[in-house]
PDB file of C-alpha atoms in Angstrom:
ATOM      1  CA  MET A   1      51.261 -25.589   2.874  1.00 66.00           C
ATOM      2  CA  LYS A   2      53.732 -25.738   5.996  1.00 76.00           C
ATOM      3  CA  SER A   3      51.583 -23.830   8.060  1.00 87.00           C
ATOM      4  CA  ILE A   4      48.630 -26.107   7.520  1.00 89.00           C
ATOM      5  CA  ALA A   5      51.013 -29.278   8.124  1.00 88.00           C
ATOM      6  CA  SER A   6      52.007 -27.465  11.281  1.00 90.00           C
ATOM      7  CA  LEU A   7      48.880 -27.244  12.353  1.00 91.00           C
ATOM      8  CA  THR A   8      47.921 -30.542  11.840  1.00 91.00           C
ATOM      9  CA  GLU A   9      50.696 -32.078  13.571  1.00 90.00           C
ATOM     10  CA  GLN A  10      49.554 -29.827  16.716  1.00 91.00           C
ATOM     11  CA  LEU A  11      45.670 -30.954  17.017  1.00 90.00           C
ATOM     12  CA  HIS A  12      47.291 -34.274  16.553  1.00 89.00           C
ATOM     13  CA  SER A  13      49.550 -33.826  19.799  1.00 91.00           C
ATOM     14  CA  ARG A  14      46.903 -32.210  21.604  1.00 92.00           C
ATOM     15  CA  LEU A  15      44.800 -34.674  20.737  1.00 91.00           C
ATOM     16  CA  THR A  16      46.780 -37.655  21.411  1.00 93.00           C
ATOM     17  CA  PRO A  17      45.799 -37.835  25.373  1.00 93.00           C
ATOM     18  CA  ALA A  18      42.178 -37.889  24.514  1.00 91.00           C
ATOM     19  CA  ARG A  19      42.989 -41.201  21.855  1.00 92.00           C
ATOM     20  CA  VAL A  20      44.653 -42.710  24.363  1.00 93.00           C
ATOM     21  CA  TRP A  21      42.516 -42.123  27.558  1.00 94.00           C
ATOM     22  CA  PHE A  22      39.982 -43.987  24.200  1.00 92.00           C
ATOM     23  CA  GLU A  23      41.886 -46.689  23.476  1.00 92.00           C
ATOM     24  CA  GLN A  24      42.314 -47.818  27.284  1.00 94.00           C
ATOM     25  CA  ARG A  25      38.101 -47.666  27.525  1.00 93.00           C
ATOM     26  CA  GLU A  26      36.493 -51.454  26.869  1.00 94.00           C
ATOM     27  CA  PRO A  27      35.375 -52.099  23.869  1.00 94.00           C
ATOM     28  CA  ARG A  28      31.543 -51.878  24.670  1.00 95.00           C
ATOM     29  CA  GLU A  29      32.251 -48.133  26.599  1.00 94.00           C
ATOM     30  CA  GLN A  30      33.923 -47.406  23.211  1.00 93.00           C
ATOM     31  CA  MET A  31      30.921 -47.849  21.091  1.00 95.00           C
ATOM     32  CA  ALA A  32      28.886 -45.815  24.054  1.00 95.00           C
ATOM     33  CA  LEU A  33      31.052 -43.242  23.693  1.00 94.00           C
ATOM     34  CA  ARG A  34      31.248 -43.280  19.441  1.00 95.00           C
ATOM     35  CA  ILE A  35      27.189 -43.316  19.699  1.00 96.00           C
ATOM     36  CA  LEU A  36      27.418 -40.735  22.179  1.00 96.00           C
ATOM     37  CA  ALA A  37      29.552 -38.693  20.109  1.00 95.00           C
ATOM     38  CA  ILE A  38      27.634 -38.922  16.374  1.00 97.00           C
ATOM     39  CA  ALA A  39      24.505 -37.979  19.064  1.00 97.00           C
ATOM     40  CA  VAL A  40      26.263 -34.855  19.753  1.00 97.00           C
ATOM     41  CA  VAL A  41      27.478 -34.261  16.543  1.00 96.00           C
ATOM     42  CA  LEU A  42      23.479 -34.674  15.124  1.00 96.00           C
ATOM     43  CA  THR A  43      22.417 -32.593  17.711  1.00 96.00           C
ATOM     44  CA  LEU A  44      24.787 -29.694  17.349  1.00 95.00           C
ATOM     45  CA  SER A  45      23.891 -29.980  13.742  1.00 95.00           C
ATOM     46  CA  TRP A  46      20.718 -29.535  13.802  1.00 94.00           C
ATOM     47  CA  LEU A  47      20.551 -27.141  16.508  1.00 94.00           C
ATOM     48  CA  LEU A  48      23.574 -24.711  14.936  1.00 94.00           C
ATOM     49  CA  ILE A  49      22.918 -25.313  11.368  1.00 94.00           C
ATOM     50  CA  TRP A  50      19.189 -26.659  10.271  1.00 94.00           C
ATOM     51  CA  LYS A  51      16.979 -24.906  13.104  1.00 94.00           C
ATOM     52  CA  PRO A  52      18.425 -21.584  11.659  1.00 94.00           C
ATOM     53  CA  LEU A  53      18.051 -21.981   8.293  1.00 94.00           C
ATOM     54  CA  GLN A  54      14.391 -22.888   8.924  1.00 95.00           C
ATOM     55  CA  HIS A  55      13.519 -20.349  11.123  1.00 94.00           C
ATOM     56  CA  GLY A  56      15.150 -17.618   8.076  1.00 94.00           C
ATOM     57  CA  HIS A  57      13.334 -19.747   5.681  1.00 95.00           C
ATOM     58  CA  GLN A  58       9.776 -19.290   7.551  1.00 95.00           C
ATOM     59  CA  SER A  59      10.526 -15.332   8.572  1.00 94.00           C
ATOM     60  CA  ALA A  60      11.011 -14.840   4.191  1.00 95.00           C
ATOM     61  CA  VAL A  61       8.428 -16.569   3.674  1.00 95.00           C
ATOM     62  CA  ASP A  62       6.090 -14.726   5.604  1.00 94.00           C
ATOM     63  CA  ASP A  63       7.639 -11.634   4.892  1.00 93.00           C
ATOM     64  CA  TYR A  64       6.942 -12.108   1.236  1.00 95.00           C
ATOM     65  CA  GLN A  65       3.292 -13.185   1.933  1.00 95.00           C
ATOM     66  CA  ARG A  66       3.077  -9.827   4.057  1.00 93.00           C
ATOM     67  CA  ASN A  67       4.276  -7.746   1.348  1.00 93.00           C
ATOM     68  CA  ALA A  68       1.959  -9.690  -1.323  1.00 93.00           C
ATOM     69  CA  ARG A  69      -1.114  -8.740   0.528  1.00 92.00           C
ATOM     70  CA  LEU A  70       0.566  -5.093   0.915  1.00 90.00           C
ATOM     71  CA  LYS A  71       1.005  -4.664  -2.576  1.00 90.00           C
ATOM     72  CA  ALA A  72      -2.364  -6.590  -3.671  1.00 90.00           C
ATOM     73  CA  TRP A  73      -4.049  -3.600  -0.726  1.00 87.00           C
ATOM     74  CA  ILE A  74      -2.261  -0.663  -2.962  1.00 87.00           C
ATOM     75  CA  GLU A  75      -3.517  -2.704  -6.904  1.00 87.00           C
ATOM     76  CA  ASP A  76      -6.773  -2.691  -4.876  1.00 85.00           C
ATOM     77  CA  ASN A  77      -7.392   0.902  -3.175  1.00 83.00           C
ATOM     78  CA  SER A  78      -4.976   3.007  -5.854  1.00 81.00           C
ATOM     79  CA  ASN A  79      -7.899   4.054  -7.857  1.00 79.00           C
ATOM     80  CA  ALA A  80      -9.485   5.348  -4.746  1.00 75.00           C
ATOM     81  CA  VAL A  81      -6.719   7.365  -3.838  1.00 71.00           C
ATOM     82  CA  ARG A  82      -6.039   8.657  -7.225  1.00 73.00           C
ATOM     83  CA  GLY A  83      -9.697   9.646  -7.261  1.00 69.00           C
ATOM     84  CA  ALA A  84      -9.028  11.371  -3.528  1.00 63.00           C
ATOM     85  CA  VAL A  85      -6.318  12.949  -5.037  1.00 60.00           C
ATOM     86  CA  GLN A  86      -7.760  14.716  -8.344  1.00 58.00           C
ATOM     87  CA  THR A  87     -11.019  15.550  -6.646  1.00 52.00           C
ATOM     88  CA  LYS A  88     -11.004  19.388  -5.623  1.00 45.00           C
ATOM     89  CA  VAL A  89     -11.586  20.072  -2.059  1.00 44.00           C
ATOM     90  CA  SER A  90     -15.091  21.768  -1.087  1.00 45.00           C
ATOM     91  CA  VAL A  91     -14.588  24.415   1.084  1.00 44.00           C
ATOM     92  CA  ALA A  92     -17.729  26.395   2.532  1.00 46.00           C
ATOM     93  CA  THR A  93     -18.150  29.812   3.155  1.00 52.00           C
ATOM     94  CA  GLY A  94     -19.108  31.460   6.795  1.00 54.00           C
ATOM     95  CA  ALA A  95     -20.244  29.955   9.396  1.00 62.00           C
ATOM     96  CA  ASP A  96     -21.106  26.637   7.393  1.00 81.00           C
ATOM     97  CA  TRP A  97     -17.998  25.393   7.588  1.00 82.00           C
ATOM     98  CA  ILE A  98     -18.286  25.067  11.555  1.00 83.00           C
ATOM     99  CA  ALA A  99     -21.259  23.327  11.115  1.00 84.00           C
ATOM    100  CA  GLN A 100     -19.963  20.931   8.535  1.00 88.00           C
ATOM    101  CA  LEU A 101     -17.000  20.561  10.811  1.00 87.00           C
ATOM    102  CA  SER A 102     -18.943  19.537  13.702  1.00 87.00           C
ATOM    103  CA  ARG A 103     -21.093  17.050  10.584  1.00 90.00           C
ATOM    104  CA  SER A 104     -18.119  15.185   9.789  1.00 90.00           C
ATOM    105  CA  ALA A 105     -16.797  14.785  13.642  1.00 91.00           C
ATOM    106  CA  ASP A 106     -19.943  13.186  14.551  1.00 90.00           C
ATOM    107  CA  ALA A 107     -20.199  10.636  11.745  1.00 90.00           C
ATOM    108  CA  SER A 108     -16.597   9.821  12.129  1.00 89.00           C
ATOM    109  CA  GLY A 109     -17.754   8.666  15.779  1.00 90.00           C
ATOM    110  CA  VAL A 110     -15.603  11.853  17.411  1.00 92.00           C
ATOM    111  CA  VAL A 111     -17.505  13.691  20.054  1.00 92.00           C
ATOM    112  CA  LEU A 112     -16.366  17.395  20.194  1.00 91.00           C
ATOM    113  CA  ARG A 113     -16.580  18.605  24.115  1.00 90.00           C
ATOM    114  CA  GLY A 114     -16.477  22.191  22.789  1.00 88.00           C
ATOM    115  CA  PHE A 115     -15.672  24.521  20.043  1.00 86.00           C
ATOM    116  CA  SER A 116     -14.878  28.353  19.967  1.00 89.00           C
ATOM    117  CA  PRO A 117     -14.909  30.217  16.445  1.00 90.00           C
ATOM    118  CA  GLU A 118     -11.915  32.641  16.289  1.00 88.00           C
ATOM    119  CA  GLY A 119     -12.118  34.415  13.315  1.00 83.00           C
ATOM    120  CA  GLU A 120     -13.804  33.350   9.934  1.00 84.00           C
ATOM    121  CA  GLN A 121     -10.777  31.167   9.133  1.00 88.00           C
ATOM    122  CA  THR A 122      -9.850  29.647  12.568  1.00 92.00           C
ATOM    123  CA  VAL A 123     -12.043  27.363  14.685  1.00 92.00           C
ATOM    124  CA  ARG A 124     -10.830  25.887  18.494  1.00 94.00           C
ATOM    125  CA  VAL A 125     -11.634  22.647  19.043  1.00 94.00           C
ATOM    126  CA  GLN A 126     -11.246  20.278  22.438  1.00 95.00           C
ATOM    127  CA  ILE A 127     -11.321  16.579  22.487  1.00 94.00           C
ATOM    128  CA  GLU A 128     -11.904  14.314  25.497  1.00 93.00           C
ATOM    129  CA  ALA A 129     -11.015  10.437  26.200  1.00 92.00           C
ATOM    130  CA  GLN A 130     -11.678   9.594  22.244  1.00 92.00           C
ATOM    131  CA  PRO A 131     -10.124   6.952  20.589  1.00 92.00           C
ATOM    132  CA  PHE A 132      -6.233   8.174  18.847  1.00 90.00           C
ATOM    133  CA  ALA A 133      -7.365   6.633  15.693  1.00 88.00           C
ATOM    134  CA  GLU A 134     -10.419   7.940  15.236  1.00 91.00           C
ATOM    135  CA  VAL A 135      -9.625  11.374  15.727  1.00 91.00           C
ATOM    136  CA  LEU A 136      -6.473  11.474  13.396  1.00 90.00           C
ATOM    137  CA  SER A 137      -9.020  10.363  10.759  1.00 90.00           C
ATOM    138  CA  TRP A 138     -11.721  12.599  11.296  1.00 92.00           C
ATOM    139  CA  LEU A 139      -8.862  15.627  10.803  1.00 92.00           C
ATOM    140  CA  GLN A 140      -7.149  13.596   8.091  1.00 91.00           C
ATOM    141  CA  GLN A 141     -10.830  13.833   6.442  1.00 90.00           C
ATOM    142  CA  LEU A 142     -11.113  17.409   7.162  1.00 89.00           C
ATOM    143  CA  GLU A 143      -7.596  18.049   5.706  1.00 89.00           C
ATOM    144  CA  ASN A 144      -8.616  15.999   2.294  1.00 88.00           C
ATOM    145  CA  GLU A 145     -12.383  16.361   1.996  1.00 86.00           C
ATOM    146  CA  GLN A 146     -12.969  20.405   3.920  1.00 86.00           C
ATOM    147  CA  GLY A 147      -9.508  22.260   3.329  1.00 87.00           C
ATOM    148  CA  VAL A 148      -9.576  22.438   6.898  1.00 91.00           C
ATOM    149  CA  ARG A 149      -5.499  22.129   8.248  1.00 92.00           C
ATOM    150  CA  VAL A 150      -4.565  21.278  12.194  1.00 93.00           C
ATOM    151  CA  ALA A 151      -2.382  24.218  12.781  1.00 92.00           C
ATOM    152  CA  ASN A 152      -1.731  23.665  16.229  1.00 93.00           C
ATOM    153  CA  ALA A 153      -2.785  20.603  18.020  1.00 92.00           C
ATOM    154  CA  GLU A 154      -1.902  19.560  21.906  1.00 93.00           C
ATOM    155  CA  PHE A 155      -2.306  15.956  22.888  1.00 91.00           C
ATOM    156  CA  SER A 156      -2.615  14.634  25.772  1.00 92.00           C
ATOM    157  CA  SER A 157      -3.046  10.806  27.512  1.00 88.00           C
ATOM    158  CA  THR A 158      -5.963   9.159  29.382  1.00 90.00           C
ATOM    159  CA  SER A 159      -6.100   6.711  31.811  1.00 91.00           C
ATOM    160  CA  SER A 160      -7.279   4.392  29.466  1.00 87.00           C
ATOM    161  CA  PRO A 161      -5.276   2.804  26.914  1.00 89.00           C
ATOM    162  CA  GLY A 162      -5.616   3.868  23.216  1.00 86.00           C
ATOM    163  CA  LEU A 163      -7.754   7.343  24.361  1.00 92.00           C
ATOM    164  CA  ILE A 164      -6.313  10.763  24.292  1.00 93.00           C
ATOM    165  CA  ASN A 165      -7.363  14.505  24.675  1.00 93.00           C
ATOM    166  CA  LEU A 166      -6.771  16.786  22.293  1.00 94.00           C
ATOM    167  CA  ARG A 167      -7.206  20.766  22.049  1.00 94.00           C
ATOM    168  CA  ALA A 168      -6.954  21.925  18.577  1.00 94.00           C
ATOM    169  CA  THR A 169      -6.794  25.020  16.570  1.00 94.00           C
ATOM    170  CA  LEU A 170      -8.244  24.121  13.013  1.00 92.00           C
ATOM    171  CA  LYS A 171      -7.695  26.591   9.854  1.00 93.00           C
ATOM    172  CA  ARG A 172     -10.050  26.392   6.874  1.00 89.00           C
ATOM    173  CA  ALA A 173      -8.067  26.903   3.867  1.00 80.00           C
ATOM    174  CA  PRO A 174      -8.942  30.832   2.145  1.00 72.00           C
TER     175      PRO A 174
END
């Protein structure tokens, strides 16, 4: 209790020169200073309290809407994901799986620059200047639908944004 009283007394003693200066002003100047002080308090309140609260609220609303869209997408696509997991991977035999690999690349919009079989279960592919997203989608499709996994991959960038070069060794599930 004494500490609050002493703090109040210290504050009062430090503000005394400002109060004396204010009281020496003309009534017209005092009114202008009061209006200016109110304007400063309102501006600071708006900048330091209201604006951050409003920004935080808008950010929370945006996060909620984004999460609601994600939830709806997950719910809409859950059956497709479950169906893909439950279907068995069909594995082709012999050289036919390499032909399927080439056809799936064409269907996915990926142009193979070259490929060379290395035994019954492995093939090396070379892709140049292809969109990164399409290449990854194709590789994922190979694994999900044909049981072909990436054993080794070497990605390199190109001078064009979003395009990559790829040298990969793909292995078929036995």
